[in-house]
């Protein structure tokens, strides 16, 4: 009985850790996905926009790059504790706890 509880506890911990890895910065990833979809729509649009379509694609590409830089920055400079500390903090802390 004790072994079964221990195995279930380890399994629950592993599931929680894998959920955290999947949910790494969900808002930033959603924003990047939306920008990529917008870029695809712009690329599919007709070329008769006086250069504005091309400029918009460039701005969207720049925004995607900035989102990627933000994600990378947060991964390098995240002030939360270890991965185990994150397990307990994610239940009470928002995605970016230091942002007001």
GROMACS .gro file of N, CA and C in nm:
model
  300
    1UNK      N    1   0.082  -0.119   0.000
    1UNK     CA    2   0.000   0.000   0.000
    1UNK      C    3   0.086   0.126   0.000
    2UNK      N    4   0.193   0.125   0.079
    2UNK     CA    5   0.281   0.241   0.085
    2UNK      C    6   0.352   0.262  -0.048
    3UNK      N    7   0.396   0.152  -0.110
    3UNK     CA    8   0.461   0.164  -0.240
    3UNK      C    9   0.367   0.223  -0.344
    4UNK      N   10   0.242   0.181  -0.342
    4UNK     CA   11   0.145   0.232  -0.439
    4UNK      C   12   0.127   0.383  -0.421
    5UNK      N   13   0.119   0.430  -0.296
    5UNK     CA   14   0.106   0.574  -0.270
    5UNK      C   15   0.229   0.649  -0.316
    6UNK      N   16   0.344   0.591  -0.291
    6UNK     CA   17   0.468   0.656  -0.333
    6UNK      C   18   0.474   0.665  -0.485
    7UNK      N   19   0.437   0.559  -0.553
    7UNK     CA   20   0.437   0.560  -0.700
    7UNK      C   21   0.337   0.662  -0.752
    8UNK      N   22   0.219   0.668  -0.692
    8UNK     CA   23   0.119   0.767  -0.734
    8UNK      C   24   0.167   0.908  -0.708
    9UNK      N   25   0.237   0.929  -0.597
    9UNK     CA   26   0.292   1.062  -0.567
    9UNK      C   27   0.397   1.104  -0.668
   10UNK      N   28   0.486   1.013  -0.702
   10UNK     CA   29   0.588   1.042  -0.803
   10UNK      C   30   0.523   1.068  -0.937
   11UNK      N   31   0.423   0.989  -0.972
   11UNK     CA   32   0.352   1.008  -1.098
   11UNK      C   33   0.285   1.146  -1.102
   12UNK      N   34   0.221   1.185  -0.994
   12UNK     CA   35   0.156   1.316  -0.988
   12UNK      C   36   0.258   1.428  -1.002
   13UNK      N   37   0.373   1.414  -0.938
   13UNK     CA   38   0.479   1.514  -0.949
   13UNK      C   39   0.530   1.524  -1.092
   14UNK      N   40   0.551   1.411  -1.156
   14UNK     CA   41   0.599   1.412  -1.295
   14UNK      C   42   0.495   1.475  -1.388
   15UNK      N   43   0.368   1.446  -1.364
   15UNK     CA   44   0.262   1.507  -1.447
   15UNK      C   45   0.261   1.658  -1.428
   16UNK      N   46   0.279   1.703  -1.305
   16UNK     CA   47   0.281   1.847  -1.278
   16UNK      C   48   0.400   1.912  -1.345
   17UNK      N   49   0.517   1.851  -1.335
   17UNK     CA   50   0.636   1.906  -1.400
   17UNK      C   51   0.622   1.909  -1.551
   18UNK      N   52   0.564   1.807  -1.610
   18UNK     CA   53   0.546   1.807  -1.755
   18UNK      C   54   0.443   1.911  -1.797
   19UNK      N   55   0.343   1.936  -1.714
   19UNK     CA   56   0.244   2.041  -1.745
   19UNK      C   57   0.309   2.178  -1.742
   20UNK      N   58   0.403   2.198  -1.651
   20UNK     CA   59   0.474   2.326  -1.645
   20UNK      C   60   0.559   2.344  -1.769
   21UNK      N   61   0.626   2.239  -1.813
   21UNK     CA   62   0.709   2.249  -1.933
   21UNK      C   63   0.625   2.282  -2.055
   22UNK      N   64   0.505   2.227  -2.063
   22UNK     CA   65   0.417   2.253  -2.176
   22UNK      C   66   0.362   2.394  -2.168
   23UNK      N   67   0.333   2.442  -2.048
   23UNK     CA   68   0.270   2.572  -2.030
   23UNK      C   69   0.373   2.682  -2.010
   24UNK      N   70   0.490   2.668  -2.068
   24UNK     CA   71   0.595   2.768  -2.057
   24UNK      C   72   0.553   2.895  -2.130
   25UNK      N   73   0.521   2.999  -2.056
   25UNK     CA   74   0.483   3.128  -2.110
   25UNK      C   75   0.368   3.119  -2.210
   26UNK      N   76   0.253   3.071  -2.168
   26UNK     CA   77   0.144   3.047  -2.262
   26UNK      C   78   0.095   3.173  -2.332
   27UNK      N   79   0.099   3.288  -2.267
   27UNK     CA   80   0.051   3.410  -2.331
   27UNK      C   81   0.146   3.457  -2.442
   28UNK      N   82   0.275   3.444  -2.415
   28UNK     CA   83   0.373   3.484  -2.518
   28UNK      C   84   0.366   3.387  -2.636
   29UNK      N   85   0.351   3.259  -2.610
   29UNK     CA   86   0.341   3.163  -2.719
   29UNK      C   87   0.212   3.184  -2.799
   30UNK      N   88   0.103   3.218  -2.731
   30UNK     CA   89  -0.022   3.245  -2.801
   30UNK      C   90  -0.008   3.370  -2.888
   31UNK      N   91   0.060   3.471  -2.835
   31UNK     CA   92   0.083   3.593  -2.913
   31UNK      C   93   0.166   3.561  -3.037
   32UNK      N   94   0.270   3.479  -3.021
   32UNK     CA   95   0.353   3.442  -3.135
   32UNK      C   96   0.272   3.365  -3.239
   33UNK      N   97   0.187   3.273  -3.193
   33UNK     CA   98   0.102   3.198  -3.287
   33UNK      C   99   0.008   3.291  -3.363
   34UNK      N  100  -0.051   3.388  -3.291
   34UNK     CA  101  -0.140   3.483  -3.357
   34UNK      C  102  -0.065   3.567  -3.460
   35UNK      N  103   0.056   3.609  -3.427
   35UNK     CA  104   0.135   3.686  -3.522
   35UNK      C  105   0.171   3.603  -3.645
   36UNK      N  106   0.202   3.476  -3.625
   36UNK     CA  107   0.234   3.390  -3.738
   36UNK      C  108   0.112   3.369  -3.827
   37UNK      N  109  -0.006   3.359  -3.768
   37UNK     CA  110  -0.128   3.348  -3.847
   37UNK      C  111  -0.156   3.477  -3.923
   38UNK      N  112  -0.131   3.592  -3.858
   38UNK     CA  113  -0.150   3.720  -3.926
   38UNK      C  114  -0.054   3.732  -4.044
   39UNK      N  115   0.071   3.689  -4.025
   39UNK     CA  116   0.168   3.694  -4.134
   39UNK      C  117   0.122   3.608  -4.251
   40UNK      N  118   0.069   3.490  -4.222
   40UNK     CA  119   0.020   3.402  -4.329
   40UNK      C  120  -0.094   3.468  -4.406
   41UNK      N  121  -0.183   3.537  -4.336
   41UNK     CA  122  -0.293   3.606  -4.403
   41UNK      C  123  -0.241   3.721  -4.489
   42UNK      N  124  -0.145   3.795  -4.437
   42UNK     CA  125  -0.087   3.905  -4.515
   42UNK      C  126  -0.016   3.852  -4.640
   43UNK      N  127   0.054   3.742  -4.625
   43UNK     CA  128   0.125   3.685  -4.741
   43UNK      C  129   0.027   3.633  -4.845
   44UNK      N  130  -0.091   3.590  -4.801
   44UNK     CA  131  -0.191   3.539  -4.895
   44UNK      C  132  -0.269   3.651  -4.962
   45UNK      N  133  -0.261   3.773  -4.908
   45UNK     CA  134  -0.337   3.886  -4.963
   45UNK      C  135  -0.278   3.929  -5.098
   46UNK      N  136  -0.358   3.999  -5.175
   46UNK     CA  137  -0.313   4.049  -5.306
   46UNK      C  138  -0.202   4.152  -5.287
   47UNK      N  139  -0.120   4.167  -5.388
   47UNK     CA  140  -0.001   4.255  -5.381
   47UNK      C  141  -0.033   4.401  -5.411
   48UNK      N  142  -0.157   4.435  -5.441
   48UNK     CA  143  -0.190   4.571  -5.485
   48UNK      C  144  -0.224   4.663  -5.367
   49UNK      N  145  -0.132   4.678  -5.275
   49UNK     CA  146  -0.157   4.759  -5.155
   49UNK      C  147  -0.061   4.876  -5.143
   50UNK      N  148   0.007   4.911  -5.249
   50UNK     CA  149   0.096   5.027  -5.246
   50UNK      C  150   0.214   5.012  -5.152
   51UNK      N  151   0.258   4.890  -5.128
   51UNK     CA  152   0.372   4.866  -5.040
   51UNK      C  153   0.335   4.848  -4.893
   52UNK      N  154   0.211   4.879  -4.858
   52UNK     CA  155   0.171   4.869  -4.717
   52UNK      C  156   0.165   4.724  -4.669
   53UNK      N  157   0.123   4.634  -4.756
   53UNK     CA  158   0.119   4.491  -4.721
   53UNK      C  159   0.260   4.442  -4.689
   54UNK      N  160   0.355   4.479  -4.773
   54UNK     CA  161   0.495   4.438  -4.751
   54UNK      C  162   0.548   4.497  -4.621
   55UNK      N  163   0.517   4.624  -4.596
   55UNK     CA  164   0.561   4.686  -4.470
   55UNK      C  165   0.498   4.617  -4.350
   56UNK      N  166   0.370   4.581  -4.361
   56UNK     CA  167   0.302   4.512  -4.251
   56UNK      C  168   0.368   4.377  -4.223
   57UNK      N  169   0.403   4.305  -4.329
   57UNK     CA  170   0.471   4.175  -4.311
   57UNK      C  171   0.604   4.196  -4.238
   58UNK      N  172   0.675   4.301  -4.275
   58UNK     CA  173   0.801   4.331  -4.206
   58UNK      C  174   0.781   4.362  -4.059
   59UNK      N  175   0.676   4.439  -4.028
   59UNK     CA  176   0.648   4.471  -3.887
   59UNK      C  177   0.606   4.347  -3.809
   60UNK      N  178   0.529   4.260  -3.872
   60UNK     CA  179   0.488   4.135  -3.806
   60UNK      C  180   0.611   4.047  -3.781
   61UNK      N  181   0.700   4.037  -3.880
   61UNK     CA  182   0.822   3.959  -3.861
   61UNK      C  183   0.905   4.016  -3.747
   62UNK      N  184   0.913   4.149  -3.738
   62UNK     CA  185   0.985   4.213  -3.629
   62UNK      C  186   0.919   4.181  -3.495
   63UNK      N  187   0.786   4.185  -3.491
   63UNK     CA  188   0.714   4.154  -3.367
   63UNK      C  189   0.737   4.010  -3.324
   64UNK      N  190   0.738   3.919  -3.419
   64UNK     CA  191   0.765   3.778  -3.386
   64UNK      C  192   0.905   3.765  -3.326
   65UNK      N  193   1.001   3.833  -3.384
   65UNK     CA  194   1.136   3.831  -3.330
   65UNK      C  195   1.143   3.886  -3.189
   66UNK      N  196   1.070   3.995  -3.164
   66UNK     CA  197   1.069   4.053  -3.029
   66UNK      C  198   1.002   3.961  -2.928
   67UNK      N  199   0.896   3.894  -2.968
   67UNK     CA  200   0.831   3.798  -2.879
   67UNK      C  201   0.928   3.684  -2.846
   68UNK      N  202   0.998   3.635  -2.948
   68UNK     CA  203   1.097   3.529  -2.925
   68UNK      C  204   1.207   3.576  -2.830
   69UNK      N  205   1.251   3.701  -2.845
   69UNK     CA  206   1.352   3.756  -2.755
   69UNK      C  207   1.298   3.767  -2.612
   70UNK      N  208   1.172   3.805  -2.599
   70UNK     CA  209   1.111   3.814  -2.466
   70UNK      C  210   1.102   3.678  -2.399
   71UNK      N  211   1.065   3.577  -2.476
   71UNK     CA  212   1.058   3.442  -2.421
   71UNK      C  213   1.197   3.397  -2.377
   72UNK      N  214   1.297   3.420  -2.462
   72UNK     CA  215   1.434   3.379  -2.428
   72UNK      C  216   1.485   3.456  -2.306
   73UNK      N  217   1.454   3.585  -2.299
   73UNK     CA  218   1.497   3.665  -2.185
   73UNK      C  219   1.438   3.612  -2.055
   74UNK      N  220   1.308   3.583  -2.058
   74UNK     CA  221   1.243   3.532  -1.937
   74UNK      C  222   1.303   3.399  -1.894
   75UNK      N  223   1.335   3.315  -1.990
   75UNK     CA  224   1.395   3.185  -1.955
   75UNK      C  225   1.532   3.203  -1.890
   76UNK      N  226   1.606   3.304  -1.933
   76UNK     CA  227   1.740   3.328  -1.876
   76UNK      C  228   1.733   3.403  -1.744
   77UNK      N  229   1.636   3.491  -1.726
   77UNK     CA  230   1.633   3.580  -1.612
   77UNK      C  231   1.514   3.559  -1.519
   78UNK      N  232   1.450   3.446  -1.528
   78UNK     CA  233   1.334   3.420  -1.443
   78UNK      C  234   1.381   3.416  -1.298
   79UNK      N  235   1.316   3.494  -1.213
   79UNK     CA  236   1.359   3.506  -1.074
   79UNK      C  237   1.295   3.405  -0.981
   80UNK      N  238   1.216   3.315  -1.036
   80UNK     CA  239   1.159   3.212  -0.949
   80UNK      C  240   1.267   3.112  -0.914
   81UNK      N  241   1.237   3.032  -0.817
   81UNK     CA  242   1.337   2.937  -0.766
   81UNK      C  243   1.361   2.825  -0.867
   82UNK      N  244   1.379   2.708  -0.822
   82UNK     CA  245   1.405   2.594  -0.908
   82UNK      C  246   1.275   2.545  -0.970
   83UNK      N  247   1.284   2.438  -1.048
   83UNK     CA  248   1.165   2.381  -1.111
   83UNK      C  249   1.065   2.333  -1.006
   84UNK      N  250   1.116   2.279  -0.897
   84UNK     CA  251   1.025   2.236  -0.791
   84UNK      C  252   0.960   2.356  -0.725
   85UNK      N  253   1.034   2.466  -0.712
   85UNK     CA  254   0.975   2.587  -0.658
   85UNK      C  255   0.864   2.637  -0.749
   86UNK      N  256   0.882   2.622  -0.880
   86UNK     CA  257   0.780   2.664  -0.975
   86UNK      C  258   0.652   2.583  -0.958
   87UNK      N  259   0.665   2.457  -0.923
   87UNK     CA  260   0.546   2.373  -0.906
   87UNK      C  261   0.453   2.436  -0.804
   88UNK      N  262   0.510   2.485  -0.696
   88UNK     CA  263   0.427   2.539  -0.590
   88UNK      C  264   0.389   2.684  -0.616
   89UNK      N  265   0.472   2.760  -0.689
   89UNK     CA  266   0.442   2.900  -0.716
   89UNK      C  267   0.337   2.918  -0.824
   90UNK      N  268   0.332   2.829  -0.922
   90UNK     CA  269   0.238   2.847  -1.032
   90UNK      C  270   0.094   2.840  -0.986
   91UNK      N  271   0.070   2.777  -0.873
   91UNK     CA  272  -0.067   2.769  -0.824
   91UNK      C  273  -0.117   2.904  -0.775
   92UNK      N  274  -0.025   2.992  -0.730
   92UNK     CA  275  -0.067   3.119  -0.674
   92UNK      C  276  -0.015   3.239  -0.753
   93UNK      N  277   0.093   3.223  -0.828
   93UNK     CA  278   0.153   3.336  -0.899
   93UNK      C  279   0.108   3.339  -1.044
   94UNK      N  280   0.085   3.457  -1.100
   94UNK     CA  281   0.051   3.465  -1.242
   94UNK      C  282   0.171   3.433  -1.329
   95UNK      N  283   0.152   3.436  -1.459
   95UNK     CA  284   0.256   3.403  -1.556
   95UNK      C  285   0.380   3.488  -1.536
   96UNK      N  286   0.364   3.616  -1.512
   96UNK     CA  287   0.476   3.709  -1.492
   96UNK      C  288   0.457   3.780  -1.356
   97UNK      N  289   0.500   3.719  -1.246
   97UNK     CA  290   0.470   3.773  -1.114
   97UNK      C  291   0.533   3.910  -1.086
   98UNK      N  292   0.641   3.946  -1.155
   98UNK     CA  293   0.709   4.071  -1.128
   98UNK      C  294   0.658   4.188  -1.212
   99UNK      N  295   0.566   4.160  -1.303
   99UNK     CA  296   0.510   4.265  -1.388
   99UNK      C  297   0.388   4.325  -1.319
  100UNK      N  298   0.374   4.454  -1.321
  100UNK     CA  299   0.258   4.522  -1.261
  100UNK      C  300   0.158   4.554  -1.369
   0.00000   0.00000   0.00000
